[in-house]
C-alpha positions in Angstrom: 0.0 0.0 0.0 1.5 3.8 -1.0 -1.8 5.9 0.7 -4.3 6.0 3.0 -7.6 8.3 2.2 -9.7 10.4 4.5 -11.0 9.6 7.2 -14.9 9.2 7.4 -17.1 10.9 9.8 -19.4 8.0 10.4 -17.0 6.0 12.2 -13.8 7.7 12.7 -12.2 5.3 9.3 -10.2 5.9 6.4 -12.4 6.4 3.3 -9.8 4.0 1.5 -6.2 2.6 1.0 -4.4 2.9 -1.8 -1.5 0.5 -3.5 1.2 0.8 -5.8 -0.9 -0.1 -8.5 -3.7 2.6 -7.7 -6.4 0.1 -6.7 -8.6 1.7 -3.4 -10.2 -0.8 -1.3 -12.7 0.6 1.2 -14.4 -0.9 4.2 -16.9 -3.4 3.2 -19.6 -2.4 5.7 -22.9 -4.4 4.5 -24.5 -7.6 6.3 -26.4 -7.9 3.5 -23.9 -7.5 0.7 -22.7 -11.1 -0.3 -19.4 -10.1 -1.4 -18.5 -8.3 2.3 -17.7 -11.1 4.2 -18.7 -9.5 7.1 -19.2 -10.7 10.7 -18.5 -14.3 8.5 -17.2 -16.2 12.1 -20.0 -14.2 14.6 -22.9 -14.0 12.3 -24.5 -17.0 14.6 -23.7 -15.4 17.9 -26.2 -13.7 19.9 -26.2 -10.3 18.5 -26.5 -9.5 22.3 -22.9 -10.8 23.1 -21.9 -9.2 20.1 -23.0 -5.8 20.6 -23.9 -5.6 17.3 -26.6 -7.0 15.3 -26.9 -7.2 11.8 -30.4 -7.1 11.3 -30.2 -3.7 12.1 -28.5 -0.8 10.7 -25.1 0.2 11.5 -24.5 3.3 13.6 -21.2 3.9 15.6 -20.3 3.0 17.8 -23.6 1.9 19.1 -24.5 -1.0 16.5 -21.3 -1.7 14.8 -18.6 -5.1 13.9 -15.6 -5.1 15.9 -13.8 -5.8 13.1 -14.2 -4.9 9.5 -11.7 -5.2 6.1 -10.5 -3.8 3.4 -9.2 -6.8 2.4 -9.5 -10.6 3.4 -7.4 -13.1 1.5 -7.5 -16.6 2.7 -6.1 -20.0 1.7 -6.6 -23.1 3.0 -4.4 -26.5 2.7 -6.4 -30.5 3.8 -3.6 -32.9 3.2 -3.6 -36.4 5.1 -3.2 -35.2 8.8 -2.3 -31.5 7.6 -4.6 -28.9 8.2 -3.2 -25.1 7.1 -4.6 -21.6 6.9 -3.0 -18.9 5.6 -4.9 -15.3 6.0 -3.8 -12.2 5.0 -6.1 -8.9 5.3 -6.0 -5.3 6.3 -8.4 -4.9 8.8 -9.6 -2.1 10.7 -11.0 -2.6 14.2 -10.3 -1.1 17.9 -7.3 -1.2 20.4 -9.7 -2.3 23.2 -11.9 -4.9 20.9 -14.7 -2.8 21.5 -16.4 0.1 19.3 -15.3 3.5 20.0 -14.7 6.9 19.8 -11.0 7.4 19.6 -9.9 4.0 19.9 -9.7 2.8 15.9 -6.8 1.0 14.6 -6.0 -0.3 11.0 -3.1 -3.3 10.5 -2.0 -5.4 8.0 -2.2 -9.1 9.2 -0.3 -12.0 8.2 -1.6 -14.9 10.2 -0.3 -18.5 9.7 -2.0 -21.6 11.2 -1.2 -25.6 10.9 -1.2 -28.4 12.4 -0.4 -32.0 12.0 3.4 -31.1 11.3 6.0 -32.8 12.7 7.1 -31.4 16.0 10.1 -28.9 16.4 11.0 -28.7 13.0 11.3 -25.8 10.7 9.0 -25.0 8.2 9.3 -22.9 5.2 5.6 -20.6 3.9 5.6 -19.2 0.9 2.7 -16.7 0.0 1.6 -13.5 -2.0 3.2 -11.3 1.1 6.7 -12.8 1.4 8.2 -16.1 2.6 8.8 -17.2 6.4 10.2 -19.7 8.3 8.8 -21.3 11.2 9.4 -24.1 14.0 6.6 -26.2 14.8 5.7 -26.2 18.6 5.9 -29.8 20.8 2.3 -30.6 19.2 3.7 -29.9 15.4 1.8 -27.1 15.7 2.2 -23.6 14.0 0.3 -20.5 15.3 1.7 -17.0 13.8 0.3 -14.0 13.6 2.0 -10.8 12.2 0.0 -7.2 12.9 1.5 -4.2 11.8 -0.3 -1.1 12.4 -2.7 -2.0 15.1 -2.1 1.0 17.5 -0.2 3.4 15.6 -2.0 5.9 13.7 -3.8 5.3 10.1 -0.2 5.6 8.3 1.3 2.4 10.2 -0.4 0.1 8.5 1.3 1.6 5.3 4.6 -0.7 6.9 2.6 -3.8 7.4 3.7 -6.4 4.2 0.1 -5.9 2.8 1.6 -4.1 0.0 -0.6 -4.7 -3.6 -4.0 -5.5 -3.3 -4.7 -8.8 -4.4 -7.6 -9.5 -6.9 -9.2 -12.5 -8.5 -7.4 -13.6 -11.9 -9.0 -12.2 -14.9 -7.5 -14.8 -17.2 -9.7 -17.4 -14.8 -13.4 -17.5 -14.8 -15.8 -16.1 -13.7 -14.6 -12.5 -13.9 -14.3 -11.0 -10.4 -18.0 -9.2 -8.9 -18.0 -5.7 -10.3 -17.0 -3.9 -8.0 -14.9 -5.9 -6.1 -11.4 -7.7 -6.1 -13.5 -11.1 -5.8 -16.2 -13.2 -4.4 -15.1 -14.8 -1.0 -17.9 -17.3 -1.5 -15.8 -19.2 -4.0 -12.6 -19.6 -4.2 -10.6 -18.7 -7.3 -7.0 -17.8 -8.6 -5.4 -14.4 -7.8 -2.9 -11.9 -9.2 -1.1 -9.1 -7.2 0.9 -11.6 -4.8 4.5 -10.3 -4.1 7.1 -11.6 -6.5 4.0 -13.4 -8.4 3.8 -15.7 -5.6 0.2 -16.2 -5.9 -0.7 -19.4 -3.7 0.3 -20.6 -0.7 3.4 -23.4 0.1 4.6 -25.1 2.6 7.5 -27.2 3.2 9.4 -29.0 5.2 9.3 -32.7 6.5 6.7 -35.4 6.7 4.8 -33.6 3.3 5.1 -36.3 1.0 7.9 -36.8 -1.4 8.0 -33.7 -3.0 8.5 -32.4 1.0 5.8 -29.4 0.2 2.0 -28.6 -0.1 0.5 -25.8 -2.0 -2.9 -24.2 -3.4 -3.3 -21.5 -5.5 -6.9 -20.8 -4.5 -8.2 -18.1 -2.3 -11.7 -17.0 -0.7 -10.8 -12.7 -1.4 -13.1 -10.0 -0.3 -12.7 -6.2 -0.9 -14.7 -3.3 -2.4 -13.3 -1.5 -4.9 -13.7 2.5 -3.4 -15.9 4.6 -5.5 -15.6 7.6 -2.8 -12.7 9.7 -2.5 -14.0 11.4 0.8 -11.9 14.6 2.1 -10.4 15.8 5.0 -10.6 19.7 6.3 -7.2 20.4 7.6 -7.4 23.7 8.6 -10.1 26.5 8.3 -9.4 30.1 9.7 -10.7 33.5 9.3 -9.3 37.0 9.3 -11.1 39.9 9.7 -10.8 44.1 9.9 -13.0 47.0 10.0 -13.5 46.8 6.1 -13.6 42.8 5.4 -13.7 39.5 6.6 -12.0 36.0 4.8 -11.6 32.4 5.3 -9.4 30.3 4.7 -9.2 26.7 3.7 -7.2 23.9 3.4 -8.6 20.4 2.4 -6.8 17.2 1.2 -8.4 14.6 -1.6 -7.5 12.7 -4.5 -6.1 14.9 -7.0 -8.9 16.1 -9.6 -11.5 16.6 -7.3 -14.4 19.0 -7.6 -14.5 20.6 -3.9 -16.5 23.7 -2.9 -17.1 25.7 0.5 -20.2 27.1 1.4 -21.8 29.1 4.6 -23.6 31.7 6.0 -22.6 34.7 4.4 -20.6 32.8 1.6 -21.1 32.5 -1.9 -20.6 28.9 -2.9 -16.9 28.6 -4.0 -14.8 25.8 -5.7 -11.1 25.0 -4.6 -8.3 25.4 -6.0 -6.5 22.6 -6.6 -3.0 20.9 -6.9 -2.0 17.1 -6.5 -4.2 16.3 -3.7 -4.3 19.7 -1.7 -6.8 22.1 -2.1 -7.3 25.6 -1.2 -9.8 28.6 -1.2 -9.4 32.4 0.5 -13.4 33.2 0.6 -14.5 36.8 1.6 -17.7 36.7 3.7 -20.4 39.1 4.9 -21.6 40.1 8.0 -20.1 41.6 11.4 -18.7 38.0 12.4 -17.0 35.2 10.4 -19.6 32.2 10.0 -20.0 30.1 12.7 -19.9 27.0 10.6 -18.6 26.1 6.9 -19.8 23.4 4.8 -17.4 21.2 2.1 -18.0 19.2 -0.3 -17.0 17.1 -2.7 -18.7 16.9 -5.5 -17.0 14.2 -7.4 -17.9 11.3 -5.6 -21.0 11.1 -7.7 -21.9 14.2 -9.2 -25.3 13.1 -10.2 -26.1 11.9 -7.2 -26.2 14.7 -4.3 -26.6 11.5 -1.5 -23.2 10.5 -2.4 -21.3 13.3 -2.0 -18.5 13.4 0.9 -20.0 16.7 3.1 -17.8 18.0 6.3 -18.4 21.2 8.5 -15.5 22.5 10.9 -15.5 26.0 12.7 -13.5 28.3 11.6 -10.8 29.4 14.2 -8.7 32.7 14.0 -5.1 32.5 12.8 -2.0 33.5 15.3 0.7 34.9 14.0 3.7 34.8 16.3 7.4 35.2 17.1 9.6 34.0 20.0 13.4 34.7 21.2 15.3 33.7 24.0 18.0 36.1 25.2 20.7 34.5 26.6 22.8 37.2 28.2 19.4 38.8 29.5 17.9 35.1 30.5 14.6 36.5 29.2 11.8 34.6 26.5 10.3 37.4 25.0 7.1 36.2 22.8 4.9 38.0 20.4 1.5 37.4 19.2 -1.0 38.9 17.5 -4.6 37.4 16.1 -6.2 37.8 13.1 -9.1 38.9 14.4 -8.6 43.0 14.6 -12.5 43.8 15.2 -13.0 41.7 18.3 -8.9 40.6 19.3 -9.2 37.7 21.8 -7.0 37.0 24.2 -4.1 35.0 23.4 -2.4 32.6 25.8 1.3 31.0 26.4 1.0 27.1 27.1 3.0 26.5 29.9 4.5 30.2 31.2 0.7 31.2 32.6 1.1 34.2 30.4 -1.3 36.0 28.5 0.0 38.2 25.8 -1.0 42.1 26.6 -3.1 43.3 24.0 -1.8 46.8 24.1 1.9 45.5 23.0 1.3 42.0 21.7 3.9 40.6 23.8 5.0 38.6 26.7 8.2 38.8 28.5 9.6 36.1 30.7 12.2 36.9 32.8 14.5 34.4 34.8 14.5 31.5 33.1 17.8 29.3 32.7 15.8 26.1 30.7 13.5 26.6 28.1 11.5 24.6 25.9 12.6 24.4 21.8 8.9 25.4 21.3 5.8 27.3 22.4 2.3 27.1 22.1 0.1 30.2 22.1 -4.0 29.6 22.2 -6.5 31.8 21.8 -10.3 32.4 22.6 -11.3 32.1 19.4 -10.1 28.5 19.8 -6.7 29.5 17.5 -3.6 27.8 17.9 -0.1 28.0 17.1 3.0 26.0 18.5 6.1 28.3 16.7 10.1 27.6 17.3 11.8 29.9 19.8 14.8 31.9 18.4 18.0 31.7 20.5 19.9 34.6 20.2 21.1 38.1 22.1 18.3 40.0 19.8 14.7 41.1 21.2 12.2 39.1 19.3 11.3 40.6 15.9 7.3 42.3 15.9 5.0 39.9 14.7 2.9 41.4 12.0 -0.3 40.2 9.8 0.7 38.9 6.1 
């Protein structure tokens, strides 16, 4: 995988994730939808012990899976007293197992399971995410599971060795779902495996004379993404006696038709470049909006119910200097907000300062340690954490762009 797309306000997930070969998988969230594979090992438990049931619809975190995928690859191996799975899926659940604000993970799983090996004895498995050898347990068991991601942020799971997407062969029939990388209700040949190793091996003793066992068959699930989603970055406003602006910065996919709206604001496409987008939108009224709307038109453009809609407040924007006089001992910081009609009060993390608004600084005398940054706040809910200078020079007047 090379990206990782928005994440979604319904349930705190990325939109998609992207590989090398620009296929986007995103979660496959339907109990209905043959092709999801979801709940597959709970759907018979007691939606009660579940905590979620999927006769109902889905709402986070209240009624929703602990575990869902972008992708679920799986393989299994019946030969004589063998009995092998090989599963390999990027799966998005929650640190603590249980549906919740906050707590959502994505990892990349390479999970290996056989027994009726011989015991303590290496074994070498081959598959479409890399090759690894492993030494049966006193029972000539194996149990290994690989999870890369799973509490790290959205990006981890970039690392884990889920790196192409894998999708049904399309030189085998039937042609894969449209739609989708595949049908996991019947298994079928792939493509995409690293190094073409598209099935999975294993080897070692007591497999027969040619020493190994193999298949070349999957049960695959994914969705192919048809929504690109967004995510709002930053939005601020500025604002003097004679006008007022905002500011916004959203990322996409590149070639997406994004607008912002609000009260006081004419409707107003981005700007856009690669995957980040930009608009500087005057507005009306005696106060900046209290709430902008964007959108993405592109997800569907014909069909409104599709498109990917966020709202964020916009905030005012500090501008800010510090410097730390080393002769004098003395952290001299200042601030000024972009709000020059109504100025709020602006705050120093950590030196219980507040900037006076007749000089827009703060001095701090006294002070043989510092920190290498500082954080200013405001009560317009602005923030700003800026380097601090080290020199023998007052700090330099920090003035709007």
């Amino acid at each position: 995988m090379t990206e990782v797309g928005p994440t979604r306000d319904d349930n705190g997930f990325p939109f998609w994730y992207k590989d090398s070969n620009g296929v986007k998988l995103e979660l496959c969230l339907d109990p209905a939808d043959p092709y999801c594979g979801l709940i597959e090992e709970e759907e018979e438990a007691d939606p009660a012990t579940l905590g979620f049931d999927p006769n109902l619809p889905i709402q986070f975190p209240d009624n929703y899976p602990g575990e869902a995928f972008y992708q679920m690859a799986e393989a299994e191996i019946e030969s004589g007293n063998v009995s092998a799975r090989g599963t390999f899926a990027l799966e998005a659940s929650f640190n603590s197992e249980v549906p919740a604000v906050g707590d959502q993970t994505v990892f990349g799983r390479v999970r290996i399971r056989v027994d009726g090996l011989t015991p303590n004895s290496n074994y070498t498995i081959t598959h479409p995410y890399g090759k690894d050898i492993i030494k049966t347990d006193a029972e000539g068991e194996i149990n290994y599971t690989e999870d890369i991601g799973a509490g790290g942020g959205f990006n981890a799971a970039l690392n884990s060795r889920i790196g192409t997407f894998l999708k049904w062969d399309p030189s085998v029939a039937p042609a894969a779902p449209e739609g989708y990388i595949g049908d996991p209700n019947v298994l079928h040949r792939v493509t995409g495996g690293y190094q073409n190793q598209n099935y999975f091996r294993i080897e070692g003793p007591g497999l027969g004379r040619l020493g190994r066992i193999q298949t070349n068959l999957f049960s695959l699930m994914g969705k192919i993404s048809t929504t690109n989603g967004l995510d709002i970055q930053q939005a601020t406003y500025s604002q003097t006696a004679d006008s007022g602006f905002i500011d916004v910065f959203v990322l996409s996919e590149v070639d997406q038709n994004i607008t912002v709206s609000g009260t006081g604001i004419e409707t107003t496409p981005l700007a856009g470049r690669d995957n980040q987008y930009f608009a500087h939108v005057p507005y009306t009224g005696a106060e900046p909006p209290v709430e902008i709307t964007v959108t993405n038109l592109e997800n569907n453009i014909d069909d409104p119910a599709d498109d990917t809609i966020k709202t964020i407040k916009p905030v005012d924007r500090i501008i800010a200097s510090a410097n730390y006089d080393t002769a004098a001992k003395t952290l001299t910081i200042r601030a000024k907000s972009s709000d020059e009609v109504n100025p709020p009060a602006l705050t120093v993390t950590g030196y219980d300062g507040i900037i006076d608004p007749s000089t827009g600084q703060l001095a701090v005398p006294d002070l043989t340690v510092i920190s290498p940054t500082i954080t200013i706040t405001s009560e317009a809910n602005g923030t700003v954490t800026i380097p601090v200078d080290i020199n023998n020079v007052s700090a330099a007047p920090a003035g709007m762009n």
